[in-house]
Short mmCIF file of N, CA, C and O in Angstrom, two decimals:
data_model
loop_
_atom_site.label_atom_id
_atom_site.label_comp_id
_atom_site.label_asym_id
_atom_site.label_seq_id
_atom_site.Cartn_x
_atom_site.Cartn_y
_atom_site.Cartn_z
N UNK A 1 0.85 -1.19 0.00
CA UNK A 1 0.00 0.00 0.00
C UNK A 1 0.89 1.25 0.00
O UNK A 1 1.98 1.49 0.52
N UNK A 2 0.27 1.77 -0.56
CA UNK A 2 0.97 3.54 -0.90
C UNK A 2 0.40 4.55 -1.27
O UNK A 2 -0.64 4.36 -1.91
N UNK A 3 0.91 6.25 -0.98
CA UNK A 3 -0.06 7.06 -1.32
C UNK A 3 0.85 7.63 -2.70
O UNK A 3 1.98 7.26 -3.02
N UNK A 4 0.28 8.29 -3.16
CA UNK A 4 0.26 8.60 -4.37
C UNK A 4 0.15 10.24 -4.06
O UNK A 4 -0.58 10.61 -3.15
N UNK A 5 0.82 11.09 -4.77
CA UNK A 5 0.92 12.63 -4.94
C UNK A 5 1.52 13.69 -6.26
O UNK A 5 2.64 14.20 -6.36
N UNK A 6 0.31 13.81 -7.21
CA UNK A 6 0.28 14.53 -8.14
C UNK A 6 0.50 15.71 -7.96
O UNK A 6 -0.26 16.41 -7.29
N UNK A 7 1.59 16.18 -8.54
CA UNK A 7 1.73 17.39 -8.41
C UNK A 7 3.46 17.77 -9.03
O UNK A 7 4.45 17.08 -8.79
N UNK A 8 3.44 19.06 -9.88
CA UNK A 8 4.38 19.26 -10.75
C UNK A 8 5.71 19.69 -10.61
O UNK A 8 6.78 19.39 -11.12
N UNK A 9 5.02 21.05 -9.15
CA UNK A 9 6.12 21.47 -8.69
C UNK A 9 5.99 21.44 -6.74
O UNK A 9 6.95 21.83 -6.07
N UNK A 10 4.90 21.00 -6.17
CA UNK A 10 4.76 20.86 -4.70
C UNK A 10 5.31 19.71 -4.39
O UNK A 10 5.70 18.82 -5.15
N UNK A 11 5.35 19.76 -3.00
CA UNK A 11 5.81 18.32 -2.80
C UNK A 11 4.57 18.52 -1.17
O UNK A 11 4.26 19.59 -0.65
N UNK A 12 4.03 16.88 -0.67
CA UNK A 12 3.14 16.71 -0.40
C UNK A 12 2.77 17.35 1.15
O UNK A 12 1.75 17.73 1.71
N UNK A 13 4.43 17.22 1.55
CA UNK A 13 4.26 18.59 2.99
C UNK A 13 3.62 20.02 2.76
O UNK A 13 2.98 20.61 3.62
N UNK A 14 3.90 20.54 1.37
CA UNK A 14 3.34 22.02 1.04
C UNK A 14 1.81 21.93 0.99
O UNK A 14 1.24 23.02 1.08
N UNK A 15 1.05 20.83 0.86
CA UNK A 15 -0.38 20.39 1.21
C UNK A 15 -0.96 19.70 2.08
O UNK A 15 -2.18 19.60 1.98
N UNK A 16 -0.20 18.95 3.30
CA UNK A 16 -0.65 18.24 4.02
C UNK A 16 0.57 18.87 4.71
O UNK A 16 1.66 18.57 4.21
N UNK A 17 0.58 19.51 5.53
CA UNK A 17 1.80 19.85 6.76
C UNK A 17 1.70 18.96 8.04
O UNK A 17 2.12 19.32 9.15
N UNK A 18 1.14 17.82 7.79
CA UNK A 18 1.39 17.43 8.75
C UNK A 18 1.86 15.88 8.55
O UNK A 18 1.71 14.89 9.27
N UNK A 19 2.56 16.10 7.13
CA UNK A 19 2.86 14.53 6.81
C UNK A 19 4.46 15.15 6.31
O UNK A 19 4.86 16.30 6.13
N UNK A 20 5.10 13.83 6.18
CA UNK A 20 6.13 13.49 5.52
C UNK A 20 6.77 13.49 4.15
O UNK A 20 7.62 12.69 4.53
N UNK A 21 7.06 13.67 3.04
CA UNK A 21 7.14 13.84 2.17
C UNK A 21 7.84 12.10 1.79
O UNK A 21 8.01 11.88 0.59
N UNK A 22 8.06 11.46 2.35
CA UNK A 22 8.65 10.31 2.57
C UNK A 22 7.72 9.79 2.55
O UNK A 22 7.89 8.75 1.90
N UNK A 23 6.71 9.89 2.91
CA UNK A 23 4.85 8.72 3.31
C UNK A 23 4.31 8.30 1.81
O UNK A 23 3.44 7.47 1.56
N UNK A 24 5.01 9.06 0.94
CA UNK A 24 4.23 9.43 -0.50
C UNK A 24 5.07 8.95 -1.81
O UNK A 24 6.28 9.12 -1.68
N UNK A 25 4.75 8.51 -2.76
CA UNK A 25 5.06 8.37 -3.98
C UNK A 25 5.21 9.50 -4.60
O UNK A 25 4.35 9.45 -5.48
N UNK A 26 5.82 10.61 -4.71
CA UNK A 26 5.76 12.05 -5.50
C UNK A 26 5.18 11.52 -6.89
O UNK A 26 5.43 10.32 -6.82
N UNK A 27 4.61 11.71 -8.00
CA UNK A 27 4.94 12.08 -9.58
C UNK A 27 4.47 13.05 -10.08
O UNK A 27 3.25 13.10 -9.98
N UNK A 28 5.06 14.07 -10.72
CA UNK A 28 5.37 15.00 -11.72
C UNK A 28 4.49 15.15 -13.02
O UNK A 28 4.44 16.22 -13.62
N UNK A 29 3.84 14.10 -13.39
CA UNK A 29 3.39 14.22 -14.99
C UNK A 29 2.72 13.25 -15.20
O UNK A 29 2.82 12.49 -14.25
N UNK A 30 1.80 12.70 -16.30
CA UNK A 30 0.79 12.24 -16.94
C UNK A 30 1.80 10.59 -16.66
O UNK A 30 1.70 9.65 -15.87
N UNK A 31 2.47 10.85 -17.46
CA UNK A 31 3.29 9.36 -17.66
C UNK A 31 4.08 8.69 -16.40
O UNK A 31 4.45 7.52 -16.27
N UNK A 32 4.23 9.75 -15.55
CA UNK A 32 4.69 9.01 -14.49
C UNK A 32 3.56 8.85 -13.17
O UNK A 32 3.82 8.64 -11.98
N UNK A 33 2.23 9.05 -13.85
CA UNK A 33 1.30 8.45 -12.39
C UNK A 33 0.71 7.40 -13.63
O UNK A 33 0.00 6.51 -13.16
N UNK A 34 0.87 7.36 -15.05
CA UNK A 34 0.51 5.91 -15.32
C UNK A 34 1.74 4.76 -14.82
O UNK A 34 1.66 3.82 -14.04
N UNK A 35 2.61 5.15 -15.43
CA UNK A 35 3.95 4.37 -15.22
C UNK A 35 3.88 3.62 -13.62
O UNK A 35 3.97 2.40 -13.48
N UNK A 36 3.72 4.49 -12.56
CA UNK A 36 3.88 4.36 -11.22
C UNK A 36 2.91 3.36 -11.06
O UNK A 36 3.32 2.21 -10.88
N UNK A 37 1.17 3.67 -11.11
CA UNK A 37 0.61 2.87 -11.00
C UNK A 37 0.25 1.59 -11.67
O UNK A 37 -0.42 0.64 -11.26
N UNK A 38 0.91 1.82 -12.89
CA UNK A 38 0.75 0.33 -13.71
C UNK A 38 1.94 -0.29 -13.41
O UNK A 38 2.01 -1.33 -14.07
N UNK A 39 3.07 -0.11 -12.60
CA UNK A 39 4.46 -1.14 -12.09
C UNK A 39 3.72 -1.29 -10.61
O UNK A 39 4.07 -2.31 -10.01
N UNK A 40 2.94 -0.61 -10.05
CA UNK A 40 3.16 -1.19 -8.57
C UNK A 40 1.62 -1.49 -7.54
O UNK A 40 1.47 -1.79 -6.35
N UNK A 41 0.55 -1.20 -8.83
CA UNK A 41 -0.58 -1.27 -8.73
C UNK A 41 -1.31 -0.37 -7.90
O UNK A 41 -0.65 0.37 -7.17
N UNK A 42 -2.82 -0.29 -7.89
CA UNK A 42 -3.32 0.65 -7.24
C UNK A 42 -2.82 1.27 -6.20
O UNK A 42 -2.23 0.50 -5.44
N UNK A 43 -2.86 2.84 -5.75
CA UNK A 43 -2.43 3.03 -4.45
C UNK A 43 -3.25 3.22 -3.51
O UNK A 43 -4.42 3.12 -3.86
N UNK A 44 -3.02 3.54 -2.08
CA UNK A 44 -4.29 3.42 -0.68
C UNK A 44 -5.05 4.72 -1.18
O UNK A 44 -6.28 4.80 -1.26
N UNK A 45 -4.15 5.70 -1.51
CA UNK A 45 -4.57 7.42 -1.85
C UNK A 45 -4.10 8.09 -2.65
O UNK A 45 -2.88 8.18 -2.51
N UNK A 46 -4.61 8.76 -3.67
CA UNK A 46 -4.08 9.60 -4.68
C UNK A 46 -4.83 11.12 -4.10
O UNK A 46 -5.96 11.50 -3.77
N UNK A 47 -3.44 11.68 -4.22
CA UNK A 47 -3.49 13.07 -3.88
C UNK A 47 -3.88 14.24 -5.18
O UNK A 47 -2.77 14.00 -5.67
N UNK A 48 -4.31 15.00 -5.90
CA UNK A 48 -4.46 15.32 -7.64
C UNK A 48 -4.25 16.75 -7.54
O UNK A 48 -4.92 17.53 -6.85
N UNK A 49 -3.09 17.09 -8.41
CA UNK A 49 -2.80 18.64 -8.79
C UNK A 49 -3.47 18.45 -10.17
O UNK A 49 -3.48 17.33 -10.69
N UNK A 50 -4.12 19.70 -10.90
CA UNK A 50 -4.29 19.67 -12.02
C UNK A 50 -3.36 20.41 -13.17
O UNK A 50 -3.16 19.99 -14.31
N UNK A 51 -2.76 21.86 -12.47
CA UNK A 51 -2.17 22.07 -13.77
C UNK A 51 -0.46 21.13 -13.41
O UNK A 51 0.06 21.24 -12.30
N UNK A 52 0.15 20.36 -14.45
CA UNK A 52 0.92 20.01 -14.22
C UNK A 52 1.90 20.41 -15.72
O UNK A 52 2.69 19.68 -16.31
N UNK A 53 1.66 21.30 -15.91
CA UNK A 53 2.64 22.03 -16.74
C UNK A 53 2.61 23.38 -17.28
O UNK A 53 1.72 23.54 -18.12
N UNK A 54 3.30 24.35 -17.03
CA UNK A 54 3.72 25.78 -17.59
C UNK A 54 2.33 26.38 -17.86
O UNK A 54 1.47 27.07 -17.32
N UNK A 55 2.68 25.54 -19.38
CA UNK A 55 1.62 25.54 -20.27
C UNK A 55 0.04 25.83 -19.68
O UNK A 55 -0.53 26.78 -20.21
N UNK A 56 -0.74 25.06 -18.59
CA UNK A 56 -1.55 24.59 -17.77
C UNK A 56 -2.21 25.72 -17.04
O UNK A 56 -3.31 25.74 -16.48
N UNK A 57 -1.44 26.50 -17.15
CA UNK A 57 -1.68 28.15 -15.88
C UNK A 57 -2.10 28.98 -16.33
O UNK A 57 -1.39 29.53 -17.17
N UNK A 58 -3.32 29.50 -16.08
CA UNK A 58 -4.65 30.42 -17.03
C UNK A 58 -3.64 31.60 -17.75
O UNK A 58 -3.74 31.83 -18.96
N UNK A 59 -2.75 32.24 -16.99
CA UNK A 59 -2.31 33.14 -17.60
C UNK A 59 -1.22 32.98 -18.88
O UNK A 59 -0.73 33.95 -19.46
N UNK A 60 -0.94 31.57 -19.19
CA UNK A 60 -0.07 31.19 -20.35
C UNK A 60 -1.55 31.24 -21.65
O UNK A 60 -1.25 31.42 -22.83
N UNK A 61 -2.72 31.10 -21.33
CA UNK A 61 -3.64 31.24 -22.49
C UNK A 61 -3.44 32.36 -22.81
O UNK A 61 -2.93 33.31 -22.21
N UNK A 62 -4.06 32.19 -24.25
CA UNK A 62 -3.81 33.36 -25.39
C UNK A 62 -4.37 34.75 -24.37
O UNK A 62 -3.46 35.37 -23.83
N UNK A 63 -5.51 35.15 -24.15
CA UNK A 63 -6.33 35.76 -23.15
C UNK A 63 -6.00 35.62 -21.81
O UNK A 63 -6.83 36.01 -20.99
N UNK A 64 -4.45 34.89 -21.25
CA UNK A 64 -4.84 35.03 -19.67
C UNK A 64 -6.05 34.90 -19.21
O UNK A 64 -6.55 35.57 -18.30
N UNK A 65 -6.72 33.73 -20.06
CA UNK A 65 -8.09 33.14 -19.65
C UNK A 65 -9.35 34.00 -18.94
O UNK A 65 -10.41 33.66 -18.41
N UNK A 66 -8.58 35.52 -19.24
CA UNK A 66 -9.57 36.49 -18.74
C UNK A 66 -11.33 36.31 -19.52
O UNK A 66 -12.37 36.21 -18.87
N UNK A 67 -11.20 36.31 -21.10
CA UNK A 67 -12.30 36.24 -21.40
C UNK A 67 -13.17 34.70 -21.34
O UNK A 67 -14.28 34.89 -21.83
N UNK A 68 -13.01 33.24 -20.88
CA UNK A 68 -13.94 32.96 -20.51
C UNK A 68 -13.03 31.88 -18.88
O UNK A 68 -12.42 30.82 -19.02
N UNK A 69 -13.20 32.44 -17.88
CA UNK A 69 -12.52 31.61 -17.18
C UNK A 69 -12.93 30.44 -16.47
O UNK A 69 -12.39 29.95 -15.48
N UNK A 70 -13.78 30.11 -16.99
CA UNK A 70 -14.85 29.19 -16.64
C UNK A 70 -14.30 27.49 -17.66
O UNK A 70 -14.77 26.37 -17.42
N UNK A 71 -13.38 27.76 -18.61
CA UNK A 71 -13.28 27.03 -19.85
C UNK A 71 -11.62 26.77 -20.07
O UNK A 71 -10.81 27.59 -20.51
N UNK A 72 -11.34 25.22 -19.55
CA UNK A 72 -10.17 24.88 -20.01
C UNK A 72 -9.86 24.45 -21.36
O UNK A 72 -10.46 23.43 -21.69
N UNK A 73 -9.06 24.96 -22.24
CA UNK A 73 -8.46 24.79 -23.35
C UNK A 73 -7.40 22.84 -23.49
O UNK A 73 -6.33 22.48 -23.97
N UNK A 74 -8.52 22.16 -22.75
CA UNK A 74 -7.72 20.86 -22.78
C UNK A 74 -6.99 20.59 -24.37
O UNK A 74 -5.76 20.56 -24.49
N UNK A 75 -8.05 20.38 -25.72
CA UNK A 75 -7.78 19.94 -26.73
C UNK A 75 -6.18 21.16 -27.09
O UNK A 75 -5.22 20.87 -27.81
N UNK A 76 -6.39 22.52 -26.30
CA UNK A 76 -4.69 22.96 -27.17
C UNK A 76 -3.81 22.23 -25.98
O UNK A 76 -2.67 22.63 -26.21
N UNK A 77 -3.76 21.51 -25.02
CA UNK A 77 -2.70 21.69 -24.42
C UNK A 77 -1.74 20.29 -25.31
O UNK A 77 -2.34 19.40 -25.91
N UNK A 78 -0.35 20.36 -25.23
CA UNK A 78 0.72 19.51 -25.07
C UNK A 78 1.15 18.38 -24.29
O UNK A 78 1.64 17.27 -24.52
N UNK A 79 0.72 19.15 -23.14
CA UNK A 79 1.41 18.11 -21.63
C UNK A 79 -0.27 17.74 -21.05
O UNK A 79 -1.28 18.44 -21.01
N UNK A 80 -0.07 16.72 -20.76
CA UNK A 80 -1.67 15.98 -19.96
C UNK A 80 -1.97 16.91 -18.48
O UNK A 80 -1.01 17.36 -17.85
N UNK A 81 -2.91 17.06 -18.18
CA UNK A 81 -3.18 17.51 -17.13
C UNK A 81 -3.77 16.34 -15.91
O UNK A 81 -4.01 15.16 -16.15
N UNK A 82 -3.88 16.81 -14.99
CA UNK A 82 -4.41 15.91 -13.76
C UNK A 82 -5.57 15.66 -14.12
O UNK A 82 -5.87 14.53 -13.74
N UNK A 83 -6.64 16.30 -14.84
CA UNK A 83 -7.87 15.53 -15.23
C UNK A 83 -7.99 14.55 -15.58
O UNK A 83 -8.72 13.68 -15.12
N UNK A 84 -6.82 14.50 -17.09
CA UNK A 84 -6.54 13.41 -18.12
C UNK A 84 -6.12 12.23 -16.95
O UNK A 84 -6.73 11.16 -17.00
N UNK A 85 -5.29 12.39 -16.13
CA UNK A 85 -4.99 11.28 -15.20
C UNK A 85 -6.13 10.93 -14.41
O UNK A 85 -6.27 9.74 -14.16
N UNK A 86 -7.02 11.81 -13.94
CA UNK A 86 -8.63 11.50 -13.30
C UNK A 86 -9.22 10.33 -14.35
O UNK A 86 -9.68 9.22 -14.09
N UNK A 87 -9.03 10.97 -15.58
CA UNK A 87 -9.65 9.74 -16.98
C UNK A 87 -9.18 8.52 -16.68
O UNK A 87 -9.97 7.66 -16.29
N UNK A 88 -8.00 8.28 -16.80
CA UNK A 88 -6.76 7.53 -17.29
C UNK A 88 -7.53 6.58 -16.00
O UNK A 88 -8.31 5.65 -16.19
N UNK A 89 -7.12 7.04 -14.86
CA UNK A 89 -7.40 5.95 -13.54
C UNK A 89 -9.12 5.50 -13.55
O UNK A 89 -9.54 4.36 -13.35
N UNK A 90 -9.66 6.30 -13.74
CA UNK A 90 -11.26 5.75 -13.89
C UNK A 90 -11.13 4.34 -14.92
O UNK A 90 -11.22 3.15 -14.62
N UNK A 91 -10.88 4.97 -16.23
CA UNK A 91 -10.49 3.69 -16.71
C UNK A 91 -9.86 2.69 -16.62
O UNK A 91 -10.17 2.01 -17.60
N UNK A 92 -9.00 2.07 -15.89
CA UNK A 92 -8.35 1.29 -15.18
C UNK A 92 -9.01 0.71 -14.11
O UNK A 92 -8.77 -0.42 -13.70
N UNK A 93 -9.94 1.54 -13.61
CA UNK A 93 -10.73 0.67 -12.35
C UNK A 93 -12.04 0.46 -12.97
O UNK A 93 -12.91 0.12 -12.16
N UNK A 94 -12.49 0.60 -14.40
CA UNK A 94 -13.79 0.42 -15.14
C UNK A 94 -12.69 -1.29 -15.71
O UNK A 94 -13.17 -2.42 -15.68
N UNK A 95 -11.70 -1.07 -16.01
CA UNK A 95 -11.06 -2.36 -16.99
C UNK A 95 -10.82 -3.62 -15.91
O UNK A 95 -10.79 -4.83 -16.14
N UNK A 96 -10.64 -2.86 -14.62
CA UNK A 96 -10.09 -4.22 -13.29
C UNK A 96 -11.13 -4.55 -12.97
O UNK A 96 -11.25 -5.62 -12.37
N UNK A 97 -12.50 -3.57 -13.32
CA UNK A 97 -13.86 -3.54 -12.09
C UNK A 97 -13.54 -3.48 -10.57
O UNK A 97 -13.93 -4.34 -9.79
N UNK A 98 -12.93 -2.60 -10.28
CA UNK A 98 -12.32 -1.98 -9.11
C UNK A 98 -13.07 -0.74 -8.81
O UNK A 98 -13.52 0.14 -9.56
N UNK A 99 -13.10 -0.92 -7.30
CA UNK A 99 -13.34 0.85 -6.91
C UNK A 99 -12.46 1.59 -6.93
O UNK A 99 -11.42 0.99 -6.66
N UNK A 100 -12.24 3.04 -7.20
CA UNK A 100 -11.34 4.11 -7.18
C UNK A 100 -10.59 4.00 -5.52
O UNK A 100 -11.34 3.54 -4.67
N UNK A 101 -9.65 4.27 -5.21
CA UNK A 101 -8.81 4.54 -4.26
C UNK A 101 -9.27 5.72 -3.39
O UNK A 101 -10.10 6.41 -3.99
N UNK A 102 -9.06 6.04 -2.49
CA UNK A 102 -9.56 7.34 -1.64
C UNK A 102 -8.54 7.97 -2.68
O UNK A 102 -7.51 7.69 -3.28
N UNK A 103 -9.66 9.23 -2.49
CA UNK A 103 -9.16 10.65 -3.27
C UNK A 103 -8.92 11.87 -3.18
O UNK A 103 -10.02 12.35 -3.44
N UNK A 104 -7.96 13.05 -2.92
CA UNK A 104 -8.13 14.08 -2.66
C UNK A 104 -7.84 14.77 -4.03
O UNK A 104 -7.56 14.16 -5.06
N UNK A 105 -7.96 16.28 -3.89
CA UNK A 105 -7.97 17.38 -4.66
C UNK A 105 -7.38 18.73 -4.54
O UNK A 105 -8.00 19.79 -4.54
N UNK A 106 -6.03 18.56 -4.43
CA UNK A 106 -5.38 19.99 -3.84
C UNK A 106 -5.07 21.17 -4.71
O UNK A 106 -4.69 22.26 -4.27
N UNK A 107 -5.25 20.87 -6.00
CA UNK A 107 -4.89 21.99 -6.80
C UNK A 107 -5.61 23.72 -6.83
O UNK A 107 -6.83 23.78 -6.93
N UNK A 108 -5.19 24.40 -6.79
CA UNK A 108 -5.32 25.58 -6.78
C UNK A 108 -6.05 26.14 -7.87
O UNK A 108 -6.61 27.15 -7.45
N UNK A 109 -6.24 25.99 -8.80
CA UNK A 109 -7.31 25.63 -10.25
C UNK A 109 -8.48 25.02 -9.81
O UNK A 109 -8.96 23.94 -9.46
N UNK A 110 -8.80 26.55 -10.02
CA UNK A 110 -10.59 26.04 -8.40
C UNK A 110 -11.48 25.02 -10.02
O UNK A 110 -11.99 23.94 -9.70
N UNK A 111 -11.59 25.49 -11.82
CA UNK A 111 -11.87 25.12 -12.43
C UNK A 111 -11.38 23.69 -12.58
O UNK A 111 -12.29 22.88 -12.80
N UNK A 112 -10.26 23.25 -12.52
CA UNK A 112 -10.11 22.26 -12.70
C UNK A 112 -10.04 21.52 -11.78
O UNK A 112 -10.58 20.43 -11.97
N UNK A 113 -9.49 21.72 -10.65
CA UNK A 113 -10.03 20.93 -9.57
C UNK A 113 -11.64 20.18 -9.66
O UNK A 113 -11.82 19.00 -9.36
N UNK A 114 -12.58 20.96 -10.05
CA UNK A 114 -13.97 20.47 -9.89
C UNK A 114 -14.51 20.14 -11.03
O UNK A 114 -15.70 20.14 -11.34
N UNK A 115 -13.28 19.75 -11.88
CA UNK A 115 -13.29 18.84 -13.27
C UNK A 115 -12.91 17.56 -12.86
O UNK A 115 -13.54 16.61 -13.32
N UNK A 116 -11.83 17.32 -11.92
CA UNK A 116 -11.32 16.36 -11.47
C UNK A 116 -12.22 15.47 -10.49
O UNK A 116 -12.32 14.25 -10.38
N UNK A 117 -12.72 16.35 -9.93
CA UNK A 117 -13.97 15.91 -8.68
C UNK A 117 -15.02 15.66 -9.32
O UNK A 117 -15.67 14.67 -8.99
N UNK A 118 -15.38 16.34 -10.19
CA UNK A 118 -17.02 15.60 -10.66
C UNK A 118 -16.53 14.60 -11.74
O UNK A 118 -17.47 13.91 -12.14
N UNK A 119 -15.68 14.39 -12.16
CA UNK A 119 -15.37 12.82 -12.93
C UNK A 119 -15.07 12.01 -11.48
O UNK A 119 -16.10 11.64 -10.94
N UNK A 120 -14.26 11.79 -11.01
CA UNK A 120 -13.93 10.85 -10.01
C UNK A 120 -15.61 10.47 -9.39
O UNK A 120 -16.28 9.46 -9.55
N UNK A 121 -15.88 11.58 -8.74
CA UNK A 121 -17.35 11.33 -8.27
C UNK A 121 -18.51 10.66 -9.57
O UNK A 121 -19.45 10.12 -8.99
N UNK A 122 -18.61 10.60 -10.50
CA UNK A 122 -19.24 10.59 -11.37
C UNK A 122 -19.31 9.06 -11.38
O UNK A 122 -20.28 8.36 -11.68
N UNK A 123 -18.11 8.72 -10.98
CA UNK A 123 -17.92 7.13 -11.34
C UNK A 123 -18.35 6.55 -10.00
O UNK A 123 -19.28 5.75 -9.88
N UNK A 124 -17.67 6.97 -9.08
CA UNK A 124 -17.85 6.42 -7.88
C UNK A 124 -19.38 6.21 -7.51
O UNK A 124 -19.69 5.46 -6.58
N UNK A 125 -20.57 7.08 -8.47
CA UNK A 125 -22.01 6.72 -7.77
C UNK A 125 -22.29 5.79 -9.25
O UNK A 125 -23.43 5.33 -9.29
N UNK A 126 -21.48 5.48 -10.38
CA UNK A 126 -22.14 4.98 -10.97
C UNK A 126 -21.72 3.05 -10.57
O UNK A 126 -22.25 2.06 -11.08
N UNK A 127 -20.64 3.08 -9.54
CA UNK A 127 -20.38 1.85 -8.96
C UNK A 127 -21.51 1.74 -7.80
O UNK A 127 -21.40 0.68 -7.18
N UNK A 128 -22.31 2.38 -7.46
CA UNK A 128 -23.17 1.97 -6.31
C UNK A 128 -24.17 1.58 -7.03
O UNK A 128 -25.18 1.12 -6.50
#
């Protein structure tokens, strides 16, 4: 068993101060929370940042996402975001027929955060 902690540039004390940074699996990017979890199998807890690249941060949009900020530009991005990994793991526990792992949501991307949460949740009532 292990926890799991998405996130690009935090590390898991800067969100949980009252843990270890040692308690946790860090990964950085799209490919390394598939990679991680497909070598060592589900973890107890996944922790989820969403923007996990440059790119990712309202103010790198063309508009500094001023004119609609309500609306992530997923299809321009490059680098996967924590949503895409929200996808990625749903599917994996739709392919094992598994329940999702306890879940948190620390990212600061109040929009995407509650992209991440209503997919995760989405699934979790369609397993009841």
């Amino acid at each position: 068993m292990y926890k799991l902690y998405l996130d690009d540039i935090r590390f898991p004390h800067n969100t949980y101060p009252t843990t270890h940074d040692s308690e946790w699996v860090i990964t950085r990017s799209y490919d390394e929370f598939v990679a991680i979890i497909t070598e060592r199998g589900m973890p107890f807890i996944i922790s989820f940042d969403h923007d996990l690249s440059f790119e990712h941060y309202p103010f790198n949009e063309k508009d500094g996402g001023i004119h609609n900020p309500r609306t992530i530009p997923y299809d321009q991005y490059k680098e996967k975001t924590g949503f895409h990994c929200a996808k990625w793991l749903v599917e994996k526990c739709m392919d094992d027929n598994v329940d999702l792992p306890k879940w948190y949501v620390h990212s600061a991307n109040t929009v995407g955060a509650e992209n991440i949460r209503s997919y995760l949740t989405s699934y979790e009532r369609s397993r009841t």
